[in-house]
PDB file of N, CA and C in Angstrom:
ATOM      1  N   UNK A  15      -8.068   2.178  15.252  1.00 77.00           N
ATOM      2  CA  UNK A  15      -7.335   1.925  14.160  1.00 77.00           C
ATOM      3  C   UNK A  15      -6.182   1.251  14.666  1.00 77.00           C
ATOM      4  N   UNK A  16      -5.247   1.000  13.802  1.00 74.00           N
ATOM      5  CA  UNK A  16      -3.431   0.840  13.649  1.00 74.00           C
ATOM      6  C   UNK A  16      -3.203   1.914  12.983  1.00 74.00           C
ATOM      7  N   UNK A  17      -1.508   2.323  13.732  1.00 81.00           N
ATOM      8  CA  UNK A  17      -0.838   2.989  14.095  1.00 81.00           C
ATOM      9  C   UNK A  17      -0.539   2.598  12.522  1.00 81.00           C
ATOM     10  N   UNK A  18      -0.144   4.242  11.655  1.00 93.00           N
ATOM     11  CA  UNK A  18       0.158   4.399  10.740  1.00 93.00           C
ATOM     12  C   UNK A  18       1.837   4.650  10.452  1.00 93.00           C
ATOM     13  N   UNK A  19       3.287   4.284  11.265  1.00 96.00           N
ATOM     14  CA  UNK A  19       3.589   3.695  11.775  1.00 96.00           C
ATOM     15  C   UNK A  19       4.339   2.899  12.343  1.00 96.00           C
ATOM     16  N   UNK A  20       5.218   1.480  11.566  1.00 97.00           N
ATOM     17  CA  UNK A  20       5.874   1.436  12.052  1.00 97.00           C
ATOM     18  C   UNK A  20       7.531   0.528  12.553  1.00 97.00           C
ATOM     19  N   UNK A  21       7.643  -0.294  14.543  1.00 96.00           N
ATOM     20  CA  UNK A  21       9.082  -0.325  13.784  1.00 96.00           C
ATOM     21  C   UNK A  21       9.879  -0.937  13.094  1.00 96.00           C
ATOM     22  N   UNK A  22      11.318  -0.480  12.837  1.00 97.00           N
ATOM     23  CA  UNK A  22      11.315  -1.563  12.276  1.00 97.00           C
ATOM     24  C   UNK A  22      10.741  -3.477  13.066  1.00 97.00           C
ATOM     25  N   UNK A  23      11.264  -3.403  14.810  1.00 97.00           N
ATOM     26  CA  UNK A  23      10.424  -4.430  14.959  1.00 97.00           C
ATOM     27  C   UNK A  23       8.998  -5.235  14.843  1.00 97.00           C
ATOM     28  N   UNK A  24       8.260  -3.811  14.147  1.00 97.00           N
ATOM     29  CA  UNK A  24       6.979  -4.393  14.044  1.00 97.00           C
ATOM     30  C   UNK A  24       7.534  -5.296  12.044  1.00 97.00           C
ATOM     31  N   UNK A  25       8.655  -3.750  10.830  1.00 98.00           N
ATOM     32  CA  UNK A  25       8.266  -5.081   9.753  1.00 98.00           C
ATOM     33  C   UNK A  25       9.584  -6.147   9.659  1.00 98.00           C
ATOM     34  N   UNK A  26      10.721  -6.520  10.762  1.00 98.00           N
ATOM     35  CA  UNK A  26      10.603  -7.632  10.819  1.00 98.00           C
ATOM     36  C   UNK A  26      10.038  -8.433  11.064  1.00 98.00           C
ATOM     37  N   UNK A  27       9.196  -8.710  11.958  1.00 98.00           N
ATOM     38  CA  UNK A  27       7.464  -9.694  12.368  1.00 98.00           C
ATOM     39  C   UNK A  27       7.008  -9.663  10.777  1.00 98.00           C
ATOM     40  N   UNK A  28       6.500  -8.816  10.008  1.00 97.00           N
ATOM     41  CA  UNK A  28       5.451  -8.730   9.622  1.00 97.00           C
ATOM     42  C   UNK A  28       6.737  -9.413   8.204  1.00 97.00           C
ATOM     43  N   UNK A  29       7.660  -9.370   7.799  1.00 98.00           N
ATOM     44  CA  UNK A  29       8.264  -9.367   7.011  1.00 98.00           C
ATOM     45  C   UNK A  29       9.284 -11.123   6.963  1.00 98.00           C
ATOM     46  N   UNK A  30       9.398 -11.679   8.247  1.00 98.00           N
ATOM     47  CA  UNK A  30      10.038 -13.035   9.155  1.00 98.00           C
ATOM     48  C   UNK A  30      11.559 -12.851   8.346  1.00 98.00           C
ATOM     49  N   UNK A  31      11.967 -11.521   8.583  1.00 98.00           N
ATOM     50  CA  UNK A  31      13.021 -11.025   8.552  1.00 98.00           C
ATOM     51  C   UNK A  31      13.641 -11.201   9.410  1.00 98.00           C
ATOM     52  N   UNK A  32      15.885 -10.525   9.620  1.00 98.00           N
ATOM     53  CA  UNK A  32      16.172 -11.073  11.025  1.00 98.00           C
ATOM     54  C   UNK A  32      16.140  -9.758  10.986  1.00 98.00           C
ATOM     55  N   UNK A  33      16.678  -8.907  12.656  1.00 96.00           N
ATOM     56  CA  UNK A  33      16.830  -6.891  12.938  1.00 96.00           C
ATOM     57  C   UNK A  33      17.869  -6.895  11.907  1.00 96.00           C
ATOM     58  N   UNK A  34      18.859  -7.318  11.467  1.00 97.00           N
ATOM     59  CA  UNK A  34      19.728  -6.717  10.185  1.00 97.00           C
ATOM     60  C   UNK A  34      19.363  -7.038   8.836  1.00 97.00           C
ATOM     61  N   UNK A  35      18.643  -7.115   8.858  1.00 98.00           N
ATOM     62  CA  UNK A  35      17.681  -7.289   7.315  1.00 98.00           C
ATOM     63  C   UNK A  35      16.905  -6.429   7.447  1.00 98.00           C
ATOM     64  N   UNK A  36      16.258  -6.310   8.573  1.00 97.00           N
ATOM     65  CA  UNK A  36      14.700  -5.200   8.175  1.00 97.00           C
ATOM     66  C   UNK A  36      15.933  -3.346   8.174  1.00 97.00           C
ATOM     67  N   UNK A  37      16.705  -3.342   8.985  1.00 96.00           N
ATOM     68  CA  UNK A  37      18.620  -1.900   9.508  1.00 96.00           C
ATOM     69  C   UNK A  37      17.763  -1.924   7.837  1.00 96.00           C
ATOM     70  N   UNK A  38      19.257  -3.523   7.149  1.00 98.00           N
ATOM     71  CA  UNK A  38      19.347  -2.721   5.740  1.00 98.00           C
ATOM     72  C   UNK A  38      19.158  -1.934   4.842  1.00 98.00           C
ATOM     73  N   UNK A  39      17.208  -2.556   5.306  1.00 98.00           N
ATOM     74  CA  UNK A  39      16.589  -2.416   4.105  1.00 98.00           C
ATOM     75  C   UNK A  39      16.497  -0.836   3.662  1.00 98.00           C
ATOM     76  N   UNK A  40      16.399  -0.404   5.211  1.00 97.00           N
ATOM     77  CA  UNK A  40      15.932   0.601   5.262  1.00 97.00           C
ATOM     78  C   UNK A  40      17.504   1.126   4.737  1.00 97.00           C
ATOM     79  N   UNK A  41      18.260   0.848   5.085  1.00 96.00           N
ATOM     80  CA  UNK A  41      19.358   2.147   4.782  1.00 96.00           C
ATOM     81  C   UNK A  41      19.856   1.593   3.375  1.00 96.00           C
ATOM     82  N   UNK A  42      19.523   0.962   2.731  1.00 97.00           N
ATOM     83  CA  UNK A  42      19.564   0.558   1.742  1.00 97.00           C
ATOM     84  C   UNK A  42      19.425   1.893   0.719  1.00 97.00           C
ATOM     85  N   UNK A  43      17.586   1.979   1.210  1.00 97.00           N
ATOM     86  CA  UNK A  43      16.368   2.679   0.569  1.00 97.00           C
ATOM     87  C   UNK A  43      15.892   1.927  -0.122  1.00 97.00           C
ATOM     88  N   UNK A  44      15.685   0.418   0.068  1.00 97.00           N
ATOM     89  CA  UNK A  44      15.118   0.132  -0.725  1.00 97.00           C
ATOM     90  C   UNK A  44      13.485  -0.056   0.114  1.00 97.00           C
ATOM     91  N   UNK A  45      13.772   0.108   1.309  1.00 98.00           N
ATOM     92  CA  UNK A  45      12.336   0.794   2.187  1.00 98.00           C
ATOM     93  C   UNK A  45      12.127   2.044   3.370  1.00 98.00           C
ATOM     94  N   UNK A  46      11.691   2.542   2.347  1.00 97.00           N
ATOM     95  CA  UNK A  46      11.951   4.061   2.636  1.00 97.00           C
ATOM     96  C   UNK A  46      10.788   4.310   4.264  1.00 97.00           C
ATOM     97  N   UNK A  47      11.716   4.708   4.912  1.00 98.00           N
ATOM     98  CA  UNK A  47      11.767   4.628   6.111  1.00 98.00           C
ATOM     99  C   UNK A  47      12.622   6.745   7.034  1.00 98.00           C
ATOM    100  N   UNK A  48      11.735   6.965   8.396  1.00 97.00           N
ATOM    101  CA  UNK A  48      11.852   8.149   8.704  1.00 97.00           C
ATOM    102  C   UNK A  48      12.790   8.162  10.363  1.00 97.00           C
ATOM    103  N   UNK A  49      12.617   9.068  10.820  1.00 96.00           N
ATOM    104  CA  UNK A  49      13.662   8.904  11.842  1.00 96.00           C
ATOM    105  C   UNK A  49      12.416   9.855  12.630  1.00 96.00           C
ATOM    106  N   UNK A  50      12.642   9.506  13.854  1.00 94.00           N
ATOM    107  CA  UNK A  50      11.690  10.315  14.209  1.00 94.00           C
ATOM    108  C   UNK A  50      12.753  10.289  15.966  1.00 94.00           C
ATOM    109  N   UNK A  51      12.456  11.461  16.739  1.00 91.00           N
ATOM    110  CA  UNK A  51      12.368  11.851  18.080  1.00 91.00           C
ATOM    111  C   UNK A  51      13.582  12.043  18.306  1.00 91.00           C
ATOM    112  N   UNK A  52      14.174  11.935  19.549  1.00 89.00           N
ATOM    113  CA  UNK A  52      15.015  11.952  19.687  1.00 89.00           C
ATOM    114  C   UNK A  52      16.884  11.360  19.734  1.00 89.00           C
ATOM    115  N   UNK A  53      16.920   9.802  19.539  1.00 91.00           N
ATOM    116  CA  UNK A  53      16.852   8.624  19.648  1.00 91.00           C
ATOM    117  C   UNK A  53      16.532   8.989  17.901  1.00 91.00           C
ATOM    118  N   UNK A  54      16.314   9.278  16.596  1.00 90.00           N
ATOM    119  CA  UNK A  54      16.272   8.551  15.846  1.00 90.00           C
ATOM    120  C   UNK A  54      16.065   7.406  14.971  1.00 90.00           C
ATOM    121  N   UNK A  55      14.263   7.252  16.556  1.00 95.00           N
ATOM    122  CA  UNK A  55      14.157   5.808  16.168  1.00 95.00           C
ATOM    123  C   UNK A  55      13.682   5.583  14.120  1.00 95.00           C
ATOM    124  N   UNK A  56      14.036   4.658  13.619  1.00 97.00           N
ATOM    125  CA  UNK A  56      13.088   4.275  12.472  1.00 97.00           C
ATOM    126  C   UNK A  56      11.764   4.197  12.909  1.00 97.00           C
ATOM    127  N   UNK A  57      11.222   4.468  12.177  1.00 98.00           N
ATOM    128  CA  UNK A  57       9.516   4.224  11.488  1.00 98.00           C
ATOM    129  C   UNK A  57       9.541   3.671   9.839  1.00 98.00           C
ATOM    130  N   UNK A  58       7.752   3.293   9.412  1.00 98.00           N
ATOM    131  CA  UNK A  58       8.301   2.656   8.141  1.00 98.00           C
ATOM    132  C   UNK A  58       7.087   2.928   8.279  1.00 98.00           C
ATOM    133  N   UNK A  59       6.186   3.608   7.636  1.00 98.00           N
ATOM    134  CA  UNK A  59       5.016   4.372   6.505  1.00 98.00           C
ATOM    135  C   UNK A  59       4.201   2.412   6.592  1.00 98.00           C
ATOM    136  N   UNK A  60       3.603   1.653   6.833  1.00 97.00           N
ATOM    137  CA  UNK A  60       2.889   0.893   7.075  1.00 97.00           C
ATOM    138  C   UNK A  60       2.486   1.277   4.922  1.00 97.00           C
ATOM    139  N   UNK A  61       1.914   2.374   4.899  1.00 97.00           N
ATOM    140  CA  UNK A  61       2.024   2.230   2.481  1.00 97.00           C
ATOM    141  C   UNK A  61       2.947   2.232   2.518  1.00 97.00           C
ATOM    142  N   UNK A  62       4.489   2.815   2.867  1.00 98.00           N
ATOM    143  CA  UNK A  62       5.164   2.162   2.838  1.00 98.00           C
ATOM    144  C   UNK A  62       5.737   1.025   2.451  1.00 98.00           C
ATOM    145  N   UNK A  63       5.678   0.461   3.090  1.00 98.00           N
ATOM    146  CA  UNK A  63       6.472  -1.262   3.289  1.00 98.00           C
ATOM    147  C   UNK A  63       5.203  -1.983   2.321  1.00 98.00           C
ATOM    148  N   UNK A  64       3.862  -1.684   2.558  1.00 97.00           N
ATOM    149  CA  UNK A  64       3.334  -2.749   1.447  1.00 97.00           C
ATOM    150  C   UNK A  64       3.627  -1.775   0.039  1.00 97.00           C
ATOM    151  N   UNK A  65       4.238  -0.848  -0.821  1.00 98.00           N
ATOM    152  CA  UNK A  65       4.715  -0.554  -2.311  1.00 98.00           C
ATOM    153  C   UNK A  65       6.038  -1.438  -2.171  1.00 98.00           C
ATOM    154  N   UNK A  66       6.950  -1.649  -1.226  1.00 98.00           N
ATOM    155  CA  UNK A  66       8.371  -2.598  -1.058  1.00 98.00           C
ATOM    156  C   UNK A  66       7.506  -4.287  -0.990  1.00 98.00           C
ATOM    157  N   UNK A  67       6.633  -4.308  -0.506  1.00 98.00           N
ATOM    158  CA  UNK A  67       5.705  -5.945  -1.065  1.00 98.00           C
ATOM    159  C   UNK A  67       5.323  -6.315  -2.290  1.00 98.00           C
ATOM    160  N   UNK A  68       5.321  -4.323  -3.024  1.00 98.00           N
ATOM    161  CA  UNK A  68       3.834  -4.863  -4.385  1.00 98.00           C
ATOM    162  C   UNK A  68       5.385  -4.536  -5.214  1.00 98.00           C
ATOM    163  N   UNK A  69       6.729  -4.282  -4.746  1.00 98.00           N
ATOM    164  CA  UNK A  69       7.558  -4.112  -5.837  1.00 98.00           C
ATOM    165  C   UNK A  69       8.420  -5.478  -6.479  1.00 98.00           C
ATOM    166  N   UNK A  70       8.340  -6.031  -5.327  1.00 98.00           N
ATOM    167  CA  UNK A  70       9.313  -7.646  -4.815  1.00 98.00           C
ATOM    168  C   UNK A  70       8.089  -8.461  -5.200  1.00 98.00           C
ATOM    169  N   UNK A  71       6.759  -8.908  -5.152  1.00 97.00           N
ATOM    170  CA  UNK A  71       6.040  -9.499  -5.997  1.00 97.00           C
ATOM    171  C   UNK A  71       6.338  -9.848  -7.595  1.00 97.00           C
ATOM    172  N   UNK A  72       6.260  -7.600  -8.262  1.00 97.00           N
ATOM    173  CA  UNK A  72       6.329  -7.418  -8.973  1.00 97.00           C
ATOM    174  C   UNK A  72       7.552  -8.031  -9.956  1.00 97.00           C
ATOM    175  N   UNK A  73       9.391  -8.560  -9.029  1.00 96.00           N
ATOM    176  CA  UNK A  73      10.536  -8.893  -9.238  1.00 96.00           C
ATOM    177  C   UNK A  73      10.348  -9.681  -9.547  1.00 96.00           C
ATOM    178  N   UNK A  74       9.817 -10.285  -9.151  1.00 96.00           N
ATOM    179  CA  UNK A  74      10.265 -12.059  -8.500  1.00 96.00           C
ATOM    180  C   UNK A  74       8.835 -12.764  -9.553  1.00 96.00           C
ATOM    181  N   UNK A  75       8.115 -12.054 -10.553  1.00 95.00           N
ATOM    182  CA  UNK A  75       7.021 -11.663 -11.459  1.00 95.00           C
ATOM    183  C   UNK A  75       8.519 -12.695 -12.515  1.00 95.00           C
ATOM    184  N   UNK A  76       9.227 -11.233 -13.153  1.00 94.00           N
ATOM    185  CA  UNK A  76       9.854 -11.252 -14.107  1.00 94.00           C
ATOM    186  C   UNK A  76      11.125 -11.907 -14.197  1.00 94.00           C
ATOM    187  N   UNK A  77      11.706 -12.082 -12.917  1.00 94.00           N
ATOM    188  CA  UNK A  77      13.198 -12.831 -12.429  1.00 94.00           C
ATOM    189  C   UNK A  77      11.487 -14.279 -13.422  1.00 94.00           C
ATOM    190  N   UNK A  78      10.968 -14.759 -12.924  1.00 93.00           N
ATOM    191  CA  UNK A  78      10.690 -16.449 -13.530  1.00 93.00           C
ATOM    192  C   UNK A  78       9.694 -15.788 -14.166  1.00 93.00           C
ATOM    193  N   UNK A  79       9.696 -14.987 -15.545  1.00 91.00           N
ATOM    194  CA  UNK A  79       9.649 -14.761 -16.663  1.00 91.00           C
ATOM    195  C   UNK A  79      10.253 -14.550 -17.675  1.00 91.00           C
ATOM    196  N   UNK A  80      11.446 -14.345 -17.261  1.00 89.00           N
ATOM    197  CA  UNK A  80      12.739 -14.088 -17.665  1.00 89.00           C
ATOM    198  C   UNK A  80      13.999 -15.934 -17.912  1.00 89.00           C
ATOM    199  N   UNK A  81      12.815 -16.417 -16.418  1.00 88.00           N
ATOM    200  CA  UNK A  81      13.584 -17.779 -16.375  1.00 88.00           C
ATOM    201  C   UNK A  81      13.313 -18.628 -16.879  1.00 88.00           C
ATOM    202  N   UNK A  82      12.108 -18.505 -17.478  1.00 87.00           N
ATOM    203  CA  UNK A  82      10.459 -19.066 -18.971  1.00 87.00           C
ATOM    204  C   UNK A  82      11.238 -18.625 -20.259  1.00 87.00           C
ATOM    205  N   UNK A  83      11.484 -17.716 -20.049  1.00 81.00           N
ATOM    206  CA  UNK A  83      12.205 -16.960 -21.762  1.00 81.00           C
ATOM    207  C   UNK A  83      10.713 -16.567 -21.657  1.00 81.00           C
ATOM    208  N   UNK A  84      10.048 -15.908 -21.637  1.00 64.00           N
ATOM    209  CA  UNK A  84       8.588 -15.001 -21.972  1.00 64.00           C
ATOM    210  C   UNK A  84       9.170 -13.742 -22.056  1.00 64.00           C
TER     211      UNK A  84
END
């Protein structure tokens, strides 16, 4: 069974972005995450990552429609 929660390094790899970009997504609130453990490590629920990706697809489609004047 795959883990439910992903490290930011996993998010970084999945989205093919830098660690700074992954951290910024969490801190901006664009990607929901929780802090766990004594050192406050960030974890992202896999479902939240999928929701973020779906929102980005919807946003991209909306932007394309606006550019095309529909």
